[in-house]
C-alpha atoms as a printed R data frame, in Angstrom:
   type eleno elety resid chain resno       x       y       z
1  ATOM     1    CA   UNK     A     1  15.964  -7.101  -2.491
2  ATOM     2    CA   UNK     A     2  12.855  -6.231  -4.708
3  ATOM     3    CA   UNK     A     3   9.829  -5.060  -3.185
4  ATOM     4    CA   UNK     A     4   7.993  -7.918  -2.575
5  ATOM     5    CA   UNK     A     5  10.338  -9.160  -0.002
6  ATOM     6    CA   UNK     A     6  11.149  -5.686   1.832
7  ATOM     7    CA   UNK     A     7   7.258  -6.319   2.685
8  ATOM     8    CA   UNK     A     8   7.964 -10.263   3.665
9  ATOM     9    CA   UNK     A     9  11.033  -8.682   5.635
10 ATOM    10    CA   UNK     A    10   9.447  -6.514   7.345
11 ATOM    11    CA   UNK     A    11   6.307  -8.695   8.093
12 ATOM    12    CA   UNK     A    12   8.670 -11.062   9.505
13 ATOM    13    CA   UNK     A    13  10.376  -8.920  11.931
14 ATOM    14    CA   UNK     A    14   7.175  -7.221  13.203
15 ATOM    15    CA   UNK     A    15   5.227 -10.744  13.330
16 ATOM    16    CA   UNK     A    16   2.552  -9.641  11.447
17 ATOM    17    CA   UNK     A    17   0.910 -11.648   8.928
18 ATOM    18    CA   UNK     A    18  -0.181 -10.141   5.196
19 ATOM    19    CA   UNK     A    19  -3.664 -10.499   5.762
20 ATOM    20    CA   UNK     A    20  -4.188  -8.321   8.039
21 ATOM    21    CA   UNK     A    21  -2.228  -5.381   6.761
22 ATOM    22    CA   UNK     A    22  -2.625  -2.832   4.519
23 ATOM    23    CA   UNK     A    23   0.602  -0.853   2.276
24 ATOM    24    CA   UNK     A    24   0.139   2.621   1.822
25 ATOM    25    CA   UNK     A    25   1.638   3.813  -1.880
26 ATOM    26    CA   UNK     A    26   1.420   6.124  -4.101
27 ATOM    27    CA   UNK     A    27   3.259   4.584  -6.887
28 ATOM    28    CA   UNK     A    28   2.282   1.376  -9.077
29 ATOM    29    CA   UNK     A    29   5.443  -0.271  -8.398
30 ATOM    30    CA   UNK     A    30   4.611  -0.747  -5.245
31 ATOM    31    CA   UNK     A    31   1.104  -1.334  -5.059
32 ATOM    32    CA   UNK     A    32   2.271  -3.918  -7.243
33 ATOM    33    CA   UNK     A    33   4.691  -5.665  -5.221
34 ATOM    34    CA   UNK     A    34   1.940  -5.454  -2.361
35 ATOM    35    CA   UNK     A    35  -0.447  -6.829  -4.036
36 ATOM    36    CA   UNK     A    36   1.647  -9.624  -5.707
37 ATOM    37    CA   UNK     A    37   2.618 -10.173  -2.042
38 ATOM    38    CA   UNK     A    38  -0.976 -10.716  -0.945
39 ATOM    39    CA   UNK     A    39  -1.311  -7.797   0.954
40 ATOM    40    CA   UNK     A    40  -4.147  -5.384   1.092
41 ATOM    41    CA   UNK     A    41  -3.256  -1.894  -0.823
42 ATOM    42    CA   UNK     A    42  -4.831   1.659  -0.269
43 ATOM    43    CA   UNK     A    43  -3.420   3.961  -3.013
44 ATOM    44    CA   UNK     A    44  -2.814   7.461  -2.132
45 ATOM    45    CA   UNK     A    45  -3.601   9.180  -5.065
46 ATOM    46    CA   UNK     A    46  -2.856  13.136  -4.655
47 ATOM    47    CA   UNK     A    47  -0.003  12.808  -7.503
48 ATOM    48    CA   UNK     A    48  -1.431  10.274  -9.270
49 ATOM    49    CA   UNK     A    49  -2.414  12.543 -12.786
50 ATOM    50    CA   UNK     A    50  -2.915   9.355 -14.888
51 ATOM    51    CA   UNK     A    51  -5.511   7.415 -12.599
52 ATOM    52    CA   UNK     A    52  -3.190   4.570 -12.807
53 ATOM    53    CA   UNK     A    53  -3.777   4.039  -8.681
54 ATOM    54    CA   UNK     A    54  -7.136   4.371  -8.920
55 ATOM    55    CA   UNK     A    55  -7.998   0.384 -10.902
56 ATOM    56    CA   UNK     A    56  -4.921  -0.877  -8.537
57 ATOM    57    CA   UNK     A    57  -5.764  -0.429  -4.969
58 ATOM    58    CA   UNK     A    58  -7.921  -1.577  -2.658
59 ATOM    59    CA   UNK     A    59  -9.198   1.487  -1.463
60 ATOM    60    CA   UNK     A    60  -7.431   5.311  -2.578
61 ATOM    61    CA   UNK     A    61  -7.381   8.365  -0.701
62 ATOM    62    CA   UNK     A    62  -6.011  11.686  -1.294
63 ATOM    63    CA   UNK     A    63  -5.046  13.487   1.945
64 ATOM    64    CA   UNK     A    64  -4.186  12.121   5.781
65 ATOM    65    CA   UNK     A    65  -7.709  12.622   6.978
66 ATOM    66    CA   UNK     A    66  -8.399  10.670   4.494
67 ATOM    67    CA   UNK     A    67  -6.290   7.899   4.957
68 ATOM    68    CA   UNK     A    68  -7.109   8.006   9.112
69 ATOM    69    CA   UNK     A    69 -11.180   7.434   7.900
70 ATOM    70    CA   UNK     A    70  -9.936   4.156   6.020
71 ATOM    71    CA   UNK     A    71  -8.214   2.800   8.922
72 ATOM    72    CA   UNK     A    72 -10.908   2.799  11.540
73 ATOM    73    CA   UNK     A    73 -12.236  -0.445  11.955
């Protein structure tokens, strides 16, 4: 399976639809195959020496606290 439809997969077996979730990555494979999938992407970006996460994701964030400040709706 590529990436695209371990997301789909999983989607699927948790009932969730891709709109309203988000796929936490830190590589540009994957925010790739999220957003390809139509999903929303935050990019976490604490090993990411090249900014290549930074012009990918929808939002990026380099440490947990981080991450829990982007999820709170």
């Amino acid at each position: 399976w590529n990436q695209i439809q371990q997301f789909f997969y999983a989607l699927q077996i948790l009932r969730f639809q891709p709109s309203g979730c988000v796929v936490v990555d830190d590589g540009a494979s994957g925010l790739d195959a999220a957003i390809n999938g139509g999903l929303h992407v935050f990019g976490f970006t604490e090993h990411d020496y090249y900014n290549k996460l930074q012009e990918k994701a929808t939002k990026t964030f380099s440490g947990r606290l981080k991450l829990s400040d982007l999820l709170v709706c």
